[in-house]
Amino acid sequence: MTDVQPREPLALPEVGEMKRAGTKIVMVTAYDHPSARLASEAGIDLLLVGDSAGNNVLGYETTVPVSMDEAVMLTAAVARARPRALIIGDMPFGSFQASDEEAVVNAVRLVKVGADAVKLEGAGPMVSRVRAIVGAGIPVMGHLGLTPQSATMLGGMKAQGRTAANARRMLADARELETAGCFSLVLEAVPARVAARITEALRIATIGIGAGSGCDGQVLVWHDLLGLNTGAAPRFVKRYADLAGETRRGLEAFAAEVRSGAYPADEHAYKISEEELRAFEADPG
Ligand code: KIV
């Protein structure tokens, strides 16, 4: 017997139902246990353990260096929070490009530690990876537009789909990913009117980031939306809190109280009875 309560995550078909009902889908990135717990308490629908962990928590300059072992560790930490939100494990660069077989093996690793689904960037040869992973019984979220893992090929971290030819290609890719079995699709840094047309053309839900209000849902990176990142941000970022400021204020107050002796006060200390103390002082050993 175990006393672990069964987790009751959002059922996958609900994502499609939300699209059909016109209910906006809310996704955030999360890379650790407390964030996953808070996001779940806040009623977030989807948690993406994004490879954006690379530049937001692991100290890399881009998402490219993130390894499969790191993705597994972060996904496991999020899953231990047993959130109601669906957990989507992002497949890092190098974990799915080489072959369908490798893609399935690595998607399985993420599912083994608690991902409900995986996400991978791109179309073209990646459509076959989607088919293989879905064929192995693992739901896949696609990702088109600005795909940071291949930013060099795209000419940098730039909006995509800004010419008719490019927008047409993106719509064709989106349709192929839908046919291959993706249950939803991230559209990143895409003109709002192009993303809205793609959203209308698909049965699966689109989740936009810098893709306007016509998508079926929205995602932002945890550190951006909560104001933990304070430098220049892409135009689509909106800060809903100032956690960097709050954190700095808390740390400065702690440092000041330690230095002044105000912390710890009596209420933060453990007690010993007078009798035991006298015995200890009489014979410290
Ligand atoms: O890794 C990530 O955070 C992402 C989102 C930007 C969609 O892929």
Coordinates of N, CA, C and O in Angstrom, one line a residue, residues 168-265:
R168 N 3.4 31.5 -45.9 CA 2.8 30.3 -46.6 C 3.5 29.0 -46.2 O 2.8 28.0 -45.9
R169 N 4.8 29.1 -46.1 CA 5.6 27.9 -45.7 C 5.2 27.5 -44.3 O 5.1 26.3 -43.9
M170 N 5.1 28.5 -43.4 CA 4.8 28.2 -42.0 C 3.4 27.6 -41.9 O 3.2 26.6 -41.1
L171 N 2.4 28.0 -42.7 CA 1.1 27.4 -42.6 C 1.2 26.0 -43.1 O 0.6 25.1 -42.5
A172 N 2.0 25.8 -44.2 CA 2.1 24.4 -44.7 C 2.8 23.5 -43.6 O 2.4 22.3 -43.4
D173 N 3.8 24.0 -43.0 CA 4.5 23.3 -41.9 C 3.5 22.9 -40.8 O 3.5 21.8 -40.2
A174 N 2.7 23.9 -40.4 CA 1.8 23.7 -39.3 C 0.8 22.6 -39.6 O 0.5 21.8 -38.8
R175 N 0.3 22.6 -40.9 CA -0.6 21.6 -41.3 C 0.0 20.2 -41.3 O -0.6 19.2 -40.8
E176 N 1.3 20.2 -41.7 CA 2.0 18.9 -41.7 C 2.2 18.4 -40.2 O 2.1 17.2 -40.0
L177 N 2.5 19.3 -39.3 CA 2.7 18.9 -37.9 C 1.4 18.4 -37.3 O 1.3 17.4 -36.6
E178 N 0.3 19.1 -37.7 CA -1.0 18.6 -37.2 C -1.3 17.2 -37.8 O -1.7 16.3 -37.0
T179 N -1.1 17.0 -39.1 CA -1.3 15.7 -39.7 C -0.4 14.6 -39.0 O -0.8 13.5 -38.8
A180 N 0.8 15.0 -38.7 CA 1.7 14.0 -38.0 C 1.3 13.6 -36.6 O 1.8 12.7 -36.1
G181 N 0.4 14.4 -36.0 CA -0.2 14.0 -34.7 C 0.1 15.0 -33.6 O -0.2 14.7 -32.4
C182 N 0.7 16.2 -33.9 CA 0.9 17.1 -32.8 C -0.5 17.5 -32.1 O -1.5 17.6 -32.8
F183 N -0.5 17.6 -30.8 CA -1.8 18.0 -30.2 C -1.9 19.5 -30.0 O -3.0 20.0 -29.7
S184 N -0.8 20.2 -30.2 CA -0.8 21.7 -30.1 C 0.5 22.2 -30.7 O 1.4 21.4 -31.0
L185 N 0.5 23.5 -30.9 CA 1.6 24.1 -31.6 C 2.0 25.4 -31.0 O 1.1 26.3 -30.9
V186 N 3.3 25.6 -30.7 CA 3.7 26.9 -30.3 C 4.1 27.7 -31.5 O 4.7 27.2 -32.4
L187 N 3.6 29.0 -31.5 CA 4.0 29.9 -32.6 C 4.8 31.1 -31.9 O 4.2 31.8 -31.1
E188 N 6.1 31.2 -32.2 CA 6.9 32.2 -31.6 C 7.4 33.3 -32.5 O 7.9 33.0 -33.6
A189 N 7.2 34.5 -32.1 CA 7.6 35.7 -32.8 C 7.1 35.6 -34.3 O 7.9 35.6 -35.2
V190 N 5.8 35.6 -34.4 CA 5.2 35.5 -35.7 C 4.2 36.7 -35.8 O 3.5 37.0 -34.8
P191 N 4.1 37.4 -37.0 CA 3.1 38.5 -37.0 C 1.7 38.1 -36.6 O 1.3 37.0 -37.0
A192 N 1.1 38.9 -35.8 CA -0.2 38.5 -35.2 C -1.2 38.1 -36.3 O -1.9 37.1 -36.1
R193 N -1.2 38.7 -37.5 CA -2.3 38.3 -38.5 C -1.9 37.0 -39.1 O -2.8 36.2 -39.5
V194 N -0.6 36.7 -39.2 CA -0.2 35.4 -39.7 C -0.6 34.3 -38.7 O -1.2 33.2 -39.1
A195 N -0.3 34.5 -37.5 CA -0.6 33.5 -36.4 C -2.1 33.3 -36.3 O -2.5 32.2 -36.1
A196 N -2.9 34.4 -36.5 CA -4.3 34.2 -36.4 C -4.8 33.3 -37.6 O -5.7 32.5 -37.4
R197 N -4.3 33.5 -38.8 CA -4.7 32.7 -39.9 C -4.3 31.3 -39.7 O -5.1 30.4 -40.0
I198 N -3.1 31.0 -39.2 CA -2.7 29.6 -38.9 C -3.6 29.0 -37.9 O -4.1 27.9 -38.0
T199 N -3.9 29.8 -36.8 CA -4.8 29.3 -35.8 C -6.2 28.9 -36.3 O -6.7 27.8 -36.0
E200 N -6.7 29.7 -37.2 CA -8.0 29.4 -37.8 C -8.0 28.2 -38.7 O -8.9 27.4 -38.8
A201 N -6.8 28.0 -39.3 CA -6.7 26.9 -40.3 C -6.5 25.5 -39.6 O -6.6 24.5 -40.3
L202 N -6.1 25.5 -38.3 CA -5.8 24.3 -37.6 C -6.9 23.8 -36.7 O -7.7 24.6 -36.2
R203 N -7.0 22.5 -36.5 CA -7.9 22.0 -35.5 C -7.3 21.9 -34.2 O -7.9 22.0 -33.1
I204 N -5.9 21.8 -34.2 CA -5.2 21.8 -32.9 C -5.0 23.2 -32.4 O -5.0 24.2 -33.1
A205 N -4.7 23.3 -31.1 CA -4.6 24.6 -30.4 C -3.2 25.2 -30.7 O -2.2 24.5 -30.7
T206 N -3.2 26.5 -30.9 CA -1.9 27.2 -31.1 C -1.7 28.0 -29.8 O -2.6 28.5 -29.2
I207 N -0.4 28.0 -29.3 CA 0.0 28.7 -28.1 C 1.0 29.8 -28.6 O 2.1 29.4 -29.1
G208 N 0.7 31.0 -28.4 CA 1.6 32.1 -29.0 C 2.5 32.6 -28.0 O 2.2 32.7 -26.8
I209 N 3.7 33.0 -28.5 CA 4.6 33.8 -27.7 C 5.1 34.9 -28.7 O 5.8 34.5 -29.6
G210 N 4.7 36.1 -28.5 CA 5.0 37.1 -29.5 C 4.3 36.8 -30.8 O 4.9 37.0 -31.9
A211 N 3.1 36.3 -30.7 CA 2.3 35.9 -31.9 C 0.9 36.5 -31.9 O 0.0 36.0 -32.6
G212 N 0.7 37.5 -31.1 CA -0.6 38.2 -31.0 C -1.7 37.5 -30.3 O -1.5 36.4 -29.8
S213 N -2.8 38.2 -30.3 CA -3.9 37.7 -29.4 C -4.8 36.7 -30.2 O -5.8 36.1 -29.6
G214 N -4.6 36.4 -31.4 CA -5.4 35.5 -32.2 C -5.1 34.0 -31.9 O -5.8 33.1 -32.5
C215 N -4.1 33.7 -31.2 CA -3.7 32.3 -30.9 C -4.7 31.8 -29.8 O -5.4 32.5 -29.1
D216 N -4.8 30.5 -29.7 CA -5.7 29.8 -28.8 C -5.2 30.0 -27.3 O -6.0 29.7 -26.4
G217 N -3.9 30.2 -27.1 CA -3.4 30.4 -25.8 C -2.1 31.2 -25.9 O -1.7 31.6 -27.0
Q218 N -1.5 31.5 -24.7 CA -0.3 32.3 -24.6 C 0.7 31.6 -23.7 O 0.2 31.0 -22.7
V219 N 1.9 31.8 -24.0 CA 3.0 31.3 -23.0 C 4.0 32.4 -22.9 O 4.3 33.2 -23.8
L220 N 4.5 32.6 -21.6 CA 5.6 33.4 -21.4 C 6.6 32.7 -20.5 O 6.2 31.7 -19.8
V221 N 7.9 33.1 -20.6 CA 8.9 32.5 -19.8 C 8.8 33.1 -18.3 O 8.6 34.3 -18.1
W222 N 8.9 32.2 -17.4 CA 8.7 32.5 -15.9 C 9.5 33.7 -15.5 O 8.9 34.7 -14.9
H223 N 10.8 33.7 -15.8 CA 11.7 34.8 -15.4 C 11.3 36.1 -16.1 O 11.6 37.2 -15.5
D224 N 10.7 36.1 -17.2 CA 10.3 37.3 -17.9 C 9.0 37.9 -17.3 O 9.0 39.0 -16.9
L225 N 8.0 37.0 -17.1 CA 6.7 37.5 -16.7 C 6.7 37.9 -15.3 O 6.0 38.8 -14.9
L226 N 7.6 37.3 -14.5 CA 7.6 37.7 -13.0 C 8.7 38.7 -12.7 O 8.9 39.0 -11.5
G227 N 9.4 39.2 -13.7 CA 10.4 40.3 -13.5 C 11.6 39.8 -12.8 O 12.3 40.6 -12.1
L228 N 12.0 38.6 -13.0 CA 13.3 38.1 -12.5 C 14.4 38.5 -13.5 O 15.5 38.7 -13.1
N229 N 14.0 38.6 -14.8 CA 15.0 39.1 -15.8 C 14.7 40.6 -15.9 O 13.6 41.1 -16.1
T230 N 15.8 41.4 -15.7 CA 15.6 42.8 -15.7 C 16.2 43.6 -16.9 O 16.0 44.8 -17.0
G231 N 16.9 42.9 -17.7 CA 17.6 43.6 -18.8 C 16.6 43.8 -20.0 O 15.3 43.7 -19.7
A232 N 17.1 44.1 -21.1 CA 16.2 44.3 -22.3 C 15.5 43.0 -22.6 O 16.0 42.0 -22.5
A233 N 14.2 43.2 -22.9 CA 13.4 42.0 -23.2 C 12.7 42.2 -24.6 O 12.5 43.3 -25.1
P234 N 12.4 41.0 -25.2 CA 11.6 41.1 -26.5 C 10.3 41.9 -26.3 O 9.8 42.0 -25.2
R235 N 9.8 42.5 -27.4 CA 8.6 43.4 -27.3 C 7.4 42.7 -26.7 O 6.5 43.4 -26.1
F236 N 7.3 41.4 -26.9 CA 6.1 40.7 -26.4 C 6.1 40.4 -24.9 O 5.1 40.0 -24.3
V237 N 7.2 40.7 -24.2 CA 7.3 40.4 -22.8 C 6.5 41.4 -22.0 O 6.7 42.6 -22.2
K238 N 5.6 41.0 -21.1 CA 5.0 41.9 -20.2 C 5.3 41.4 -18.8 O 5.2 40.2 -18.5
R239 N 5.8 42.3 -17.9 CA 6.2 41.9 -16.5 C 5.0 42.1 -15.6 O 4.4 43.2 -15.5
Y240 N 4.6 41.0 -14.9 CA 3.4 41.1 -14.0 C 3.9 41.2 -12.6 O 3.0 41.2 -11.7
A241 N 5.1 41.2 -12.3 CA 5.6 41.3 -10.9 C 7.1 41.8 -11.0 O 7.7 41.8 -12.1
D242 N 7.6 42.1 -9.8 CA 9.0 42.6 -9.8 C 9.8 41.7 -8.8 O 10.2 42.1 -7.7
L243 N 9.9 40.4 -9.1 CA 10.5 39.5 -8.2 C 12.0 39.8 -8.0 O 12.6 39.5 -7.0
A244 N 12.7 40.4 -9.0 CA 14.1 40.8 -8.9 C 14.2 41.8 -7.8 O 15.0 41.7 -6.9
G245 N 13.3 42.8 -7.8 CA 13.3 43.9 -6.8 C 13.0 43.3 -5.4 O 13.7 43.6 -4.5
E246 N 11.9 42.5 -5.4 CA 11.5 41.9 -4.1 C 12.7 41.1 -3.5 O 13.0 41.1 -2.3
T247 N 13.3 40.3 -4.4 CA 14.4 39.4 -3.9 C 15.6 40.2 -3.4 O 16.1 40.0 -2.3
R248 N 15.9 41.3 -4.2 CA 17.0 42.1 -3.8 C 16.7 42.8 -2.4 O 17.5 42.8 -1.5
R249 N 15.5 43.3 -2.3 CA 15.1 43.9 -1.0 C 15.2 43.0 0.2 O 15.7 43.3 1.2
G250 N 14.7 41.7 0.0 CA 14.8 40.7 1.0 C 16.2 40.4 1.4 O 16.6 40.3 2.6
L251 N 17.1 40.2 0.4 CA 18.5 39.9 0.7 C 19.2 41.0 1.4 O 20.0 40.8 2.3
E252 N 18.9 42.3 0.9 CA 19.6 43.4 1.6 C 19.1 43.6 3.0 O 19.9 43.9 3.9
A253 N 17.8 43.3 3.3 CA 17.3 43.4 4.7 C 18.0 42.3 5.5 O 18.4 42.6 6.7
F254 N 18.1 41.1 5.0 CA 18.8 40.0 5.8 C 20.2 40.4 6.1 O 20.6 40.3 7.2
A255 N 20.9 40.9 5.1 CA 22.3 41.2 5.3 C 22.5 42.3 6.3 O 23.3 42.3 7.2
A256 N 21.6 43.3 6.2 CA 21.7 44.5 7.2 C 21.4 44.0 8.6 O 22.1 44.4 9.6
E257 N 20.4 43.1 8.8 CA 20.1 42.6 10.1 C 21.2 41.7 10.7 O 21.4 41.7 11.9
V258 N 21.8 40.9 9.9 CA 22.9 40.0 10.3 C 24.0 40.9 10.8 O 24.6 40.7 11.9
R259 N 24.3 41.9 10.0 CA 25.4 42.8 10.3 C 25.2 43.7 11.6 O 26.1 43.9 12.4
S260 N 23.9 44.0 11.8 CA 23.6 44.9 13.0 C 23.3 44.0 14.2 O 23.2 44.5 15.3
G261 N 23.2 42.7 14.0 CA 22.9 41.8 15.2 C 21.4 41.7 15.4 O 20.9 41.1 16.4
A262 N 20.5 42.4 14.6 CA 19.1 42.3 14.8 C 18.5 40.9 14.5 O 17.5 40.5 15.0
Y263 N 19.2 40.2 13.7 CA 18.9 38.8 13.4 C 20.0 37.9 13.7 O 21.2 38.3 13.4
P264 N 19.8 36.8 14.4 CA 18.6 36.3 14.9 C 18.1 36.9 16.2 O 19.0 37.2 17.0
A265 N 16.8 37.0 16.4 CA 16.3 37.5 17.7 C 16.0 36.3 18.5 O 16.1 35.1 18.1

